[in-house]
Short mmCIF file of C-alpha atoms in Angstrom, two decimals:
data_model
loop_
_atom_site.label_atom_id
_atom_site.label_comp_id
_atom_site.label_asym_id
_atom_site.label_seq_id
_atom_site.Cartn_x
_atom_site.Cartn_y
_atom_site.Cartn_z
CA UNK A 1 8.01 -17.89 -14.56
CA UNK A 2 8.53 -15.63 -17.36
CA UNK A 3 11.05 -13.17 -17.06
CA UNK A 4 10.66 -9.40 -16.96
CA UNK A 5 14.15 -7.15 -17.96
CA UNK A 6 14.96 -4.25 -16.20
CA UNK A 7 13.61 -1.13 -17.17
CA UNK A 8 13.97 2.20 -16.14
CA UNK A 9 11.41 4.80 -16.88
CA UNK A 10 13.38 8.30 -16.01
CA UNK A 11 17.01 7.03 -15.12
CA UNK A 12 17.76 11.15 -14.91
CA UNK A 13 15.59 11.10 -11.55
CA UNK A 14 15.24 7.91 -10.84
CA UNK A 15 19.30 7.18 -10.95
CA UNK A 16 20.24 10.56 -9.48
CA UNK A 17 23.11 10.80 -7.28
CA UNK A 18 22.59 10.82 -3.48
CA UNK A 19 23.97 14.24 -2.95
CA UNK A 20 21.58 15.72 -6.12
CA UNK A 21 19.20 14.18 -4.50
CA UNK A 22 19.51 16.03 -1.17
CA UNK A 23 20.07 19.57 -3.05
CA UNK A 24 17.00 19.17 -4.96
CA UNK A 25 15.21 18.03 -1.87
CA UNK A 26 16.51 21.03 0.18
CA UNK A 27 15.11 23.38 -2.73
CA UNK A 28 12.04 21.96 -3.06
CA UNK A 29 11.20 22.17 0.50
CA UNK A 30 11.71 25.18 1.21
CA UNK A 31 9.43 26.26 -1.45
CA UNK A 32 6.76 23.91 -0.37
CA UNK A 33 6.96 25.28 2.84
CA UNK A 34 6.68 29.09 2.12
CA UNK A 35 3.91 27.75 0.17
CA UNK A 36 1.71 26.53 2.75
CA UNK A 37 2.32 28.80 5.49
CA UNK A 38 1.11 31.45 2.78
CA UNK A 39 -1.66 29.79 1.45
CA UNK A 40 -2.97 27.61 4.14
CA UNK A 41 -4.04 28.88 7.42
CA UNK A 42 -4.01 25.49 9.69
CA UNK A 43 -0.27 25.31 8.50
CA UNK A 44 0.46 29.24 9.53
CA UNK A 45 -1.34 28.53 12.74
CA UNK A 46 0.50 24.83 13.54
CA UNK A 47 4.29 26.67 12.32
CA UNK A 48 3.43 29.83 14.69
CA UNK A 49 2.51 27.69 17.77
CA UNK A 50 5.67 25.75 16.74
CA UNK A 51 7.33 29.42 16.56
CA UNK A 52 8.95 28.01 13.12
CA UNK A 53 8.62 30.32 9.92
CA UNK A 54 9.67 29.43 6.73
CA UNK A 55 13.27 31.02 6.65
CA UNK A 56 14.07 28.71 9.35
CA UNK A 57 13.71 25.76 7.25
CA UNK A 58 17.12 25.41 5.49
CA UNK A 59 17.38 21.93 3.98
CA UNK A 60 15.74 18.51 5.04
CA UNK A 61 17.86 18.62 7.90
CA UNK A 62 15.37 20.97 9.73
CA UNK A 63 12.27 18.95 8.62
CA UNK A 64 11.94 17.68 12.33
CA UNK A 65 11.18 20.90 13.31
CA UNK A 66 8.16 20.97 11.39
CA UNK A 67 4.48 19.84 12.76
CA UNK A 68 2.83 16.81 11.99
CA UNK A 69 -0.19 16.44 9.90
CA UNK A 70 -2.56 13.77 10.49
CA UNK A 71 -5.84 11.81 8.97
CA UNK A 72 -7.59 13.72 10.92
CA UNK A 73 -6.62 17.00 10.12
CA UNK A 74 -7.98 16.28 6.86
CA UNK A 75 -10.99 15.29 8.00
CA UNK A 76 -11.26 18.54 10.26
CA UNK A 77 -10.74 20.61 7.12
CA UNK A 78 -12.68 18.72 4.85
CA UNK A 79 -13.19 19.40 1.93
CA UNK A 80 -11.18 22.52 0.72
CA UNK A 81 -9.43 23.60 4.15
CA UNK A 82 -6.44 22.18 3.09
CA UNK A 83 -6.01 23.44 -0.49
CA UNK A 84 -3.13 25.87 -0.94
CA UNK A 85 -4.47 27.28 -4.48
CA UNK A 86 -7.54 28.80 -5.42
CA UNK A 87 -10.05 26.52 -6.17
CA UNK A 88 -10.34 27.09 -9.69
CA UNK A 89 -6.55 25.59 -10.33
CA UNK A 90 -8.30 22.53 -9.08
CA UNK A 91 -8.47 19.69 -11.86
CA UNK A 92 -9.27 16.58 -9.75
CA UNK A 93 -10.43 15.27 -6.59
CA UNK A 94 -9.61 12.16 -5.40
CA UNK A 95 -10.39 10.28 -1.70
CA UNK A 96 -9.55 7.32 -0.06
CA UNK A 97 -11.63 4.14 -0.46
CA UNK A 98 -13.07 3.93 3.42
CA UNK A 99 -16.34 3.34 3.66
CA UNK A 100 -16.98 5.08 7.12
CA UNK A 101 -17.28 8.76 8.19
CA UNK A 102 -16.19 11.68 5.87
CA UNK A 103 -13.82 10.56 3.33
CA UNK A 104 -10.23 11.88 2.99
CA UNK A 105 -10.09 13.54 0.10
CA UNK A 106 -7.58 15.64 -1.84
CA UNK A 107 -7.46 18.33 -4.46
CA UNK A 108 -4.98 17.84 -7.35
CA UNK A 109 -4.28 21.08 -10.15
CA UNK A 110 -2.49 20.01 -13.44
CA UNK A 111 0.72 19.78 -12.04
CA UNK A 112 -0.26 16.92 -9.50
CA UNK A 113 -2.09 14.98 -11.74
CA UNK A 114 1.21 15.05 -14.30
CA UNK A 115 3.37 14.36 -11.31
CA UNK A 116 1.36 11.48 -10.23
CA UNK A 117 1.40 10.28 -13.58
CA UNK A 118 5.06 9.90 -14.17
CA UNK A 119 5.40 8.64 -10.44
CA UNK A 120 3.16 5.44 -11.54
CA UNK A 121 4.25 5.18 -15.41
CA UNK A 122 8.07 4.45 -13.51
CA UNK A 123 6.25 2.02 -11.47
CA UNK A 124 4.51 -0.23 -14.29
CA UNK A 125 7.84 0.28 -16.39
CA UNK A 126 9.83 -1.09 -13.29
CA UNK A 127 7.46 -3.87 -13.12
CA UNK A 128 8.33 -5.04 -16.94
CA UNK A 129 5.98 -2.31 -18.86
CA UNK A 130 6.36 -1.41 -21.96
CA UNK A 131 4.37 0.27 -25.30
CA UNK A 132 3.75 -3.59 -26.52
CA UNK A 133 2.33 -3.98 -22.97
CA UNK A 134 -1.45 -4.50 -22.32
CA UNK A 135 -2.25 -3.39 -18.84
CA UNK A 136 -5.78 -4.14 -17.47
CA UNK A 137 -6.54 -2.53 -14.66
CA UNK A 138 -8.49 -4.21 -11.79
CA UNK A 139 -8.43 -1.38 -9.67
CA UNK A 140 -11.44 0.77 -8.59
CA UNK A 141 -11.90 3.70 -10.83
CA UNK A 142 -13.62 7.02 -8.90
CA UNK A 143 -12.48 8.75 -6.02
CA UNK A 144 -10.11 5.64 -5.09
CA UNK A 145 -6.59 6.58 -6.69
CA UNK A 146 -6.18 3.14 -7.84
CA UNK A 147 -7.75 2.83 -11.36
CA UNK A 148 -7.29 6.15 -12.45
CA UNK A 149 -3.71 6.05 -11.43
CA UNK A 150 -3.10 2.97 -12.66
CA UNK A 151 -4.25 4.39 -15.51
CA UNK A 152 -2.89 7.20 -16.78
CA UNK A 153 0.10 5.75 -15.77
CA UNK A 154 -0.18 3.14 -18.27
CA UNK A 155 -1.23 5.53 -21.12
CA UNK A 156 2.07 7.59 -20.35
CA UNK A 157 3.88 4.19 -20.91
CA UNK A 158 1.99 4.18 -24.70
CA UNK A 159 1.04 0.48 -23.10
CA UNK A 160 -2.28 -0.58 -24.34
CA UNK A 161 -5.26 0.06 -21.25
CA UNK A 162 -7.73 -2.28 -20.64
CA UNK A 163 -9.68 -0.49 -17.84
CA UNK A 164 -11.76 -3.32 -16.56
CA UNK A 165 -12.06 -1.57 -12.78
CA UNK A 166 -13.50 -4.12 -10.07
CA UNK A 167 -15.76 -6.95 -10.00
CA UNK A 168 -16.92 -9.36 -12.19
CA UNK A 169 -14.86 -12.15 -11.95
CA UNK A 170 -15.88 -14.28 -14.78
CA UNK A 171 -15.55 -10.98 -17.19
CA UNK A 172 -12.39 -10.55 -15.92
CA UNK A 173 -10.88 -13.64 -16.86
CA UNK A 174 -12.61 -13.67 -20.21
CA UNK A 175 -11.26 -10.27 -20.99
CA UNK A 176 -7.57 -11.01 -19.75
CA UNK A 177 -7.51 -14.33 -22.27
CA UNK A 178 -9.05 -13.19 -25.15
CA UNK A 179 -7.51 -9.59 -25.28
CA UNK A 180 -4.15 -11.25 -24.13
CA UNK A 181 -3.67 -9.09 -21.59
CA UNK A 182 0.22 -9.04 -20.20
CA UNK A 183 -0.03 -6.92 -16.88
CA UNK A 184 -2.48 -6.84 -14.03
CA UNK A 185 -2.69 -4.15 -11.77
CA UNK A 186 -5.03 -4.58 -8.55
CA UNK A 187 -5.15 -5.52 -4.72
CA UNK A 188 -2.95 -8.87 -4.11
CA UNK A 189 -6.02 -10.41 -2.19
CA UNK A 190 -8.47 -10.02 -5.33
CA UNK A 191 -5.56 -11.22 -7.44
CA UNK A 192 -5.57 -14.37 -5.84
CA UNK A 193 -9.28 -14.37 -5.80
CA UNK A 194 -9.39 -14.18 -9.66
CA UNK A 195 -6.08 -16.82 -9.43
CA UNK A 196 -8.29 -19.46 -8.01
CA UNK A 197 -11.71 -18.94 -10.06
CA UNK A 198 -9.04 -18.94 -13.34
CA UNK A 199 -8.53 -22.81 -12.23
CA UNK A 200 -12.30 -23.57 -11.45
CA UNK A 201 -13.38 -21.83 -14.77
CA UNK A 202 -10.75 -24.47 -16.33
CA UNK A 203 -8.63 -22.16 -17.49
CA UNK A 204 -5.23 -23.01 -17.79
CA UNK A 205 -1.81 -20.54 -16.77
CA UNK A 206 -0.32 -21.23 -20.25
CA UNK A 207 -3.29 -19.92 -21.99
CA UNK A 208 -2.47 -16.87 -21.04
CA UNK A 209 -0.08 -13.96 -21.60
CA UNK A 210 -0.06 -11.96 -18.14
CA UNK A 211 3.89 -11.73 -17.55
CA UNK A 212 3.61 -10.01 -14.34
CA UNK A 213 1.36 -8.21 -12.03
CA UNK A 214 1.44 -4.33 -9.89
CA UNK A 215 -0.33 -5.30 -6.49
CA UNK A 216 -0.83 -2.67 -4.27
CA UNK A 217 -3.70 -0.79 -1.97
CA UNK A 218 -3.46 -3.23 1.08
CA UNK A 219 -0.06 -5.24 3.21
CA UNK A 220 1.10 -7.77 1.45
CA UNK A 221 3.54 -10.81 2.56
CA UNK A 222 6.66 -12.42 0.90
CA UNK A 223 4.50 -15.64 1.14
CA UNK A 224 1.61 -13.90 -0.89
CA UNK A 225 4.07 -12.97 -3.07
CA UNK A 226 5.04 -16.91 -3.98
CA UNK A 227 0.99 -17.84 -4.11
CA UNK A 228 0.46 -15.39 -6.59
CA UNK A 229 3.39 -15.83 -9.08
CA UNK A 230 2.33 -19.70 -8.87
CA UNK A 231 -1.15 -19.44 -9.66
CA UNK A 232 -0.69 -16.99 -12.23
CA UNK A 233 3.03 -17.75 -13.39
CA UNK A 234 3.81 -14.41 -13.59
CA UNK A 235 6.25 -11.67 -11.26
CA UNK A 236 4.25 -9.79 -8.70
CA UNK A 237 5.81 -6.49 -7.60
CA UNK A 238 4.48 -4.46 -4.94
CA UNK A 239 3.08 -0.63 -5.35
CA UNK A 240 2.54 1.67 -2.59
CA UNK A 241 0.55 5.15 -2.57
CA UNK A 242 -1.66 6.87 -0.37
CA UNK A 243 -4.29 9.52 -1.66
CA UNK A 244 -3.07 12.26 1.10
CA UNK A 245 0.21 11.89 -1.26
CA UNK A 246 -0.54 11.25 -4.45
CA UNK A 247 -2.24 7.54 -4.56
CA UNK A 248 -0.44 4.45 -6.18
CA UNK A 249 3.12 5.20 -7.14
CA UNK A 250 4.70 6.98 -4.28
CA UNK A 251 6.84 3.90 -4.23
CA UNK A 252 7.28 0.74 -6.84
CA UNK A 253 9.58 -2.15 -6.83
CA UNK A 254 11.88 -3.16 -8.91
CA UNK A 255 13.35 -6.25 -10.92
CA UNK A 256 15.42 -7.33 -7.61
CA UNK A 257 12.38 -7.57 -5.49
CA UNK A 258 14.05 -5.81 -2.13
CA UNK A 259 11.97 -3.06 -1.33
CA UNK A 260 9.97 -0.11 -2.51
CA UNK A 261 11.87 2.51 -4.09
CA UNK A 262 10.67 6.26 -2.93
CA UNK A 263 10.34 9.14 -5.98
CA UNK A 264 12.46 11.02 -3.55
CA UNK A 265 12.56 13.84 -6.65
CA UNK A 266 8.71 13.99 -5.53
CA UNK A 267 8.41 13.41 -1.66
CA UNK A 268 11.09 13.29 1.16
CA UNK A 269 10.58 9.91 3.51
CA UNK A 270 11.02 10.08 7.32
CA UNK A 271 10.73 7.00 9.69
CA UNK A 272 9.41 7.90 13.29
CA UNK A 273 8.99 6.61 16.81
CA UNK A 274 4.95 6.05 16.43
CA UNK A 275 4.81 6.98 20.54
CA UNK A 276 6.97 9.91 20.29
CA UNK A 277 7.26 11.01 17.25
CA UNK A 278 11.42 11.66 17.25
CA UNK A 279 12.91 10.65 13.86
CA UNK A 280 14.62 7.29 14.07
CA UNK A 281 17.73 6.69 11.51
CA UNK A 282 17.63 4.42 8.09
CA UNK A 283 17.10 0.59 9.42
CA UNK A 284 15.03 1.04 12.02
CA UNK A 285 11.55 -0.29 11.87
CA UNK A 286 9.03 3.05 12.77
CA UNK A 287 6.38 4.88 11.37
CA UNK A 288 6.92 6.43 7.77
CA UNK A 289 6.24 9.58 7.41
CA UNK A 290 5.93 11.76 3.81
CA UNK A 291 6.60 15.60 2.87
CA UNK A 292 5.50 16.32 -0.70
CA UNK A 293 7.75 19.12 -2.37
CA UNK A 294 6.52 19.04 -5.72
CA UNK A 295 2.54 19.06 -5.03
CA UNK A 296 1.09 22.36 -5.37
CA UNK A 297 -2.61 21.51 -5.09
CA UNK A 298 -2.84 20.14 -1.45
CA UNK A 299 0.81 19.58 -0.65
CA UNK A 300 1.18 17.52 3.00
CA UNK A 301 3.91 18.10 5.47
CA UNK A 302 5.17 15.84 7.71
CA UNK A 303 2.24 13.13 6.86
CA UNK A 304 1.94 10.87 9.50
CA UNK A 305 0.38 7.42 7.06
CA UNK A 306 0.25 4.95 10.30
CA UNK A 307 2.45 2.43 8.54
CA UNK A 308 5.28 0.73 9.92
CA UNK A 309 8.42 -0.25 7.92
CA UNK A 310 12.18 0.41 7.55
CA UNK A 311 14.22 2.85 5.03
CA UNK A 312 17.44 1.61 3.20
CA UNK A 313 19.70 3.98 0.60
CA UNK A 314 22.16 1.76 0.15
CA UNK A 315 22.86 0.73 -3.86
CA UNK A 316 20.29 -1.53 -5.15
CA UNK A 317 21.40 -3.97 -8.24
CA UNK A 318 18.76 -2.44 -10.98
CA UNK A 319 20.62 1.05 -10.95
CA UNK A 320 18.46 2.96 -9.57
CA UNK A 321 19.78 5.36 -6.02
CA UNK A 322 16.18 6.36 -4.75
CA UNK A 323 16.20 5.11 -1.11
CA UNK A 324 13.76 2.07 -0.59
CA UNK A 325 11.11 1.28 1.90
CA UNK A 326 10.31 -1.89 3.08
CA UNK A 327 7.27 -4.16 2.55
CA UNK A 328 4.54 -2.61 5.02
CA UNK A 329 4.89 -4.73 7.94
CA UNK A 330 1.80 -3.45 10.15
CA UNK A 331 -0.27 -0.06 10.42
CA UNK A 332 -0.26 1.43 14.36
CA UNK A 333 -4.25 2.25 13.56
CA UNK A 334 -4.51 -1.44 13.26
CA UNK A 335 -2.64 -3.16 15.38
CA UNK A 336 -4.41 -5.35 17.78
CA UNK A 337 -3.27 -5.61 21.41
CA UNK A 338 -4.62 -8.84 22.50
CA UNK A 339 -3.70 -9.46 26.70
CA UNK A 340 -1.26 -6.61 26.04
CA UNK A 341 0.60 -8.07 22.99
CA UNK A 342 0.80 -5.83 20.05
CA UNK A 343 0.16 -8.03 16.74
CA UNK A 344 -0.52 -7.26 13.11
CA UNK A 345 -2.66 -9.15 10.81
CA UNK A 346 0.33 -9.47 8.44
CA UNK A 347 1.86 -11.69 10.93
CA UNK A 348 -1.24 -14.36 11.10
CA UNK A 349 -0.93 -13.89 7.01
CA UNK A 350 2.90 -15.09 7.34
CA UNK A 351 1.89 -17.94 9.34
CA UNK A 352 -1.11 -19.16 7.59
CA UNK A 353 0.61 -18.65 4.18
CA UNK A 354 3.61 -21.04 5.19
CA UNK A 355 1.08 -24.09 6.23
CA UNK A 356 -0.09 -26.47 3.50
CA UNK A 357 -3.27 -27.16 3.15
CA UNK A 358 -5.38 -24.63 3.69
CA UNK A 359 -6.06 -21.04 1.63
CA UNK A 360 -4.89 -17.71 1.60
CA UNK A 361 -8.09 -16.34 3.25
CA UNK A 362 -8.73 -15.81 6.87
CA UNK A 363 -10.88 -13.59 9.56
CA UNK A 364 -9.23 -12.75 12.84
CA UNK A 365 -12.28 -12.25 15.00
CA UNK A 366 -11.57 -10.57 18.75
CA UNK A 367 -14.13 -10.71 21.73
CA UNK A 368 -13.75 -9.77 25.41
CA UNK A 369 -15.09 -12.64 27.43
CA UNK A 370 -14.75 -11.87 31.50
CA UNK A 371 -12.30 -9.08 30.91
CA UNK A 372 -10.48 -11.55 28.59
CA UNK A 373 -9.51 -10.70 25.35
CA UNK A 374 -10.22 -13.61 23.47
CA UNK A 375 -8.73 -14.10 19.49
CA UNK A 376 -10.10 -16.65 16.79
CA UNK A 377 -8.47 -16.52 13.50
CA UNK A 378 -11.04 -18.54 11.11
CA UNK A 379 -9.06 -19.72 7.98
CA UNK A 380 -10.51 -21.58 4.94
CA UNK A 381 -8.87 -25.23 3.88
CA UNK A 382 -8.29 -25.96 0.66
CA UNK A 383 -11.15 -28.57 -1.43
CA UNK A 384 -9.13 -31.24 -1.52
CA UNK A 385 -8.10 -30.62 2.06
CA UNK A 386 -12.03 -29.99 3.16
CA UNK A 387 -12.65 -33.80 2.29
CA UNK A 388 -9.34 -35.12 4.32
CA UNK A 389 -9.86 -37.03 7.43
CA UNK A 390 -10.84 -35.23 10.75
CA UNK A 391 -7.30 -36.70 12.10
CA UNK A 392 -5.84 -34.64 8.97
CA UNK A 393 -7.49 -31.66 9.85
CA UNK A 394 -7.35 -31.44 13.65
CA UNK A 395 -2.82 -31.83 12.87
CA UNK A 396 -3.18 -28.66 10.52
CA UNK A 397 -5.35 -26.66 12.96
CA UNK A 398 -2.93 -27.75 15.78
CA UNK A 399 -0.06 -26.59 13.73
CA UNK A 400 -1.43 -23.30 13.03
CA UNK A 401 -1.95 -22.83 16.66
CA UNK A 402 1.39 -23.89 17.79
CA UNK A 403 2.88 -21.20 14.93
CA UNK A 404 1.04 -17.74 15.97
CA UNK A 405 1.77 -18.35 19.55
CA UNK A 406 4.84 -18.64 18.79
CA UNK A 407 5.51 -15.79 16.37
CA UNK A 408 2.59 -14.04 18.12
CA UNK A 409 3.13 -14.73 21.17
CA UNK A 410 -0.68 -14.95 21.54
CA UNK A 411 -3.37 -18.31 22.15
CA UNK A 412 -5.60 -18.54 19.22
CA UNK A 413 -8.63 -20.42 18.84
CA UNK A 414 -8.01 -22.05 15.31
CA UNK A 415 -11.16 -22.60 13.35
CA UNK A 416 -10.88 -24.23 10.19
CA UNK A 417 -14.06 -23.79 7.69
CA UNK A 418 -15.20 -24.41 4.06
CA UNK A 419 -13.58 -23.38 0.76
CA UNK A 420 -15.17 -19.74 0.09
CA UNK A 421 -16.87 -18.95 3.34
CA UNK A 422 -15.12 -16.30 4.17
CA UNK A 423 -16.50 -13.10 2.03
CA UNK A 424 -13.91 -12.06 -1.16
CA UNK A 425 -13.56 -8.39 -1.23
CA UNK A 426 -12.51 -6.53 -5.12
CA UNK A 427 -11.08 -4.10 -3.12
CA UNK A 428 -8.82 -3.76 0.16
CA UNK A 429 -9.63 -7.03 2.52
CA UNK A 430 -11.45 -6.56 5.53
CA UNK A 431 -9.70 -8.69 7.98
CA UNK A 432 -10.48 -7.85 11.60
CA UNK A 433 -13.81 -7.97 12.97
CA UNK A 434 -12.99 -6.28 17.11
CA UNK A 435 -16.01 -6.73 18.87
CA UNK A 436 -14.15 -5.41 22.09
CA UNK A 437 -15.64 -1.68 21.02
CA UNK A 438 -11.63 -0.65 21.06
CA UNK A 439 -11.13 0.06 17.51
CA UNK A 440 -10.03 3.96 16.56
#
């Protein structure tokens, strides 16, 4: 694997002190806050029911008094109920990359869009970018925040762009060899999509130059971690943003590979009790939950995002002090209660990924059957496994049974099928088809 040094875009904020951290977090939200109870009337009304007004917000220690907000507040004041400034201070839109309903979308002035720019140039630089870099970027470009981000991030490197956005595979992989590209920035499943058909095209690893990758826009396992740096011999790093917040670069990993670090100089991080909503302390696995205190454009308090990990602000080894998050373990808007089990399809992922023979690409598909929930997780085998014997094939279905109940806790119906049957997405992965009519 080639090796990536440790780089450090801004080590003023990025390598802050904990206690400069907290005063400049204190400052900044009690600015944000005055803000939107000003300028945005949902706010007013949600702090007056609350019977909080800004002067009673002294530091971050009186964030919990604060209301939520939610997706679907967003939705309910779609498209400019949310904005704090006048719409002409309004540069950019941006939404989320659903493909149901309204979309969410969010209103960025000058200040957001060079905010959100530094926030993702310190995630590529973390990842091994530099101005001899060439980053192409896989990512949708449009409303989704993932090409755009990824790109002007990369420009405020100086790294060389190659802004290739999604889909066509076989121009992909021509484009990464003969420009000699050295980065890749999209979604870990289409990485390992383009992984595979670089094999089947007869490419080989060594004929490239990639010397690592910025996978974001969906969970991601440790496991997927280890297929992707084989197949392309490369480091992958993990990205996380969220278009309420900013998009890709709310938090990056670094060189040691243990967690996301937070630009707390940007956006205070809370973990929650999903069920009640009480703040839970650093370590404990909850809901995360972001304030933005430097975005002026649509700036979000107390952001509920649905994901589930832990927070940690204990030293990490590359030098930087921003606390980290952990790798998105599950999302409470999809978890799947099967016979009153709560699962995550991150935990099939861990189990599938650890079996050989068969791919990293899989359907969990739940039916009710006599007031039964019933769960089949349909997983491709490998080609050379496809041709084994049926012996060969029943042991590995059986073993991939045996493994989700226990780590589940839940019976599966295993069913094994062809190389490439299940559909390949360029963008996030669909994996969960609920035909129970339960899904949110």
């Amino acid at each position: 694997m080639k090796v990536t040094e440790n780089k450090i875009y801004n080590p003023a904020a990025e390598c802050m002190d904990r206690e400069s951290i907290k005063k400049r977090q204190d400052a900044l939200l009690k600015q944000t806050v005055e803000h939107v109870y000003n300028n945005v009337p949902l706010y007013r009304k949600r702090m007056d029911e609350a019977g909080v007004k800004p002067e009673d917000i002294r530091g971050t220690e009186d964030l919990h008094r604060l209301p939520f907000t939610n997706k679907t507040d967003l939705r309910d004041e779609f498209p400019y109920g949310l904005l704090a400034v006048p719409q002409e201070e309004i540069v950019r839109i941006q939404g989320s990359s659903g493909t149901t309903g309204k979309p969410i979308v969010s209103g960025y002035t000058q200040n957001d869009v060079d905010v959100w720019t530094e926030m993702v140039a310190r995630s590529l630089v973390a990842a091994g970018a530099g101005k001899e870099d060439k980053i192409q970027v896989t990512y949708g470009y449009g409303l989704f925040t993932g090409g755009l981000g990824a790109h002007q991030g990369a420009s405020a490197v100086g790294s060389m762009v190659i802004p290739m956005s999604s889909g066509n595979t076989q121009r992909q992989l021509m484009m990464m060899h003969d420009l000699g590209a050295t980065m890749l920035c999209c979604t870990p499943s289409y990485a390992i999509f383009l992984g595979e058909s670089l094999q089947e095209m007869g490419y080989n690893t060594k004929d490239f130059k990639l010397k690592s990758g910025c996978f974001g826009a969906e969970p991601w396992t440790e496991e997927m971690r280890d297929k992707l740096e084989s197949l392309f011999d490369i480091n992958a790093y993990n990205i996380y943003g969220l278009t309420e917040i900013c998009g890709p670069g709310v938090a990056f990993e670094c060189c040691a590979k243990d967690g996301m670090h937070i630009n707390e100089d940007h956006v205070i991080a809370e973990i929650v009790d999903p069920k009640t909503g009480e703040p839970l302390p650093y370590g404990e696995s909850g809901e995360l939950v972001f304030t933005t205190i430097t975005k002026t454009g649509m700036p979000m308090i107390r952001y509920r995002t649905h994901d589930i990990c832990t927070l940690d602000a204990t030293p990490c080894s590359c030098g930087r002090t921003l606390a980290r998050m952990s790798r998105i373990t599950g999302r409470t808007d999809d978890m799947l209660i099967i016979r009153g089990v709560n699962m995550f399809p991150s935990q099939i992922e861990e189990v599938l990924l650890k079996i050989p023979g068969v791919a990293p690409h899989y359907m969990l598909i739940v039916d009710r059957v006599n007031s039964t929930d019933r769960l089949e997780v349909q997983v491709e085998l490998t080609e050379d496994m496809f041709s084994d014997t049926v012996s060969e094939i029943e042991k590995i279905q059986n073993a991939i049974r045996e493994q989700i109940k226990s780590v589940v806790g839940v019976s599966a119906n295993v069913k094994l099928v062809p190389p490439k049957s299940i559909p390949r997405s360029e963008g996030k992965a669909k994996r969960i088809i609920d035909n129970r009519g339960l899904t949110k």
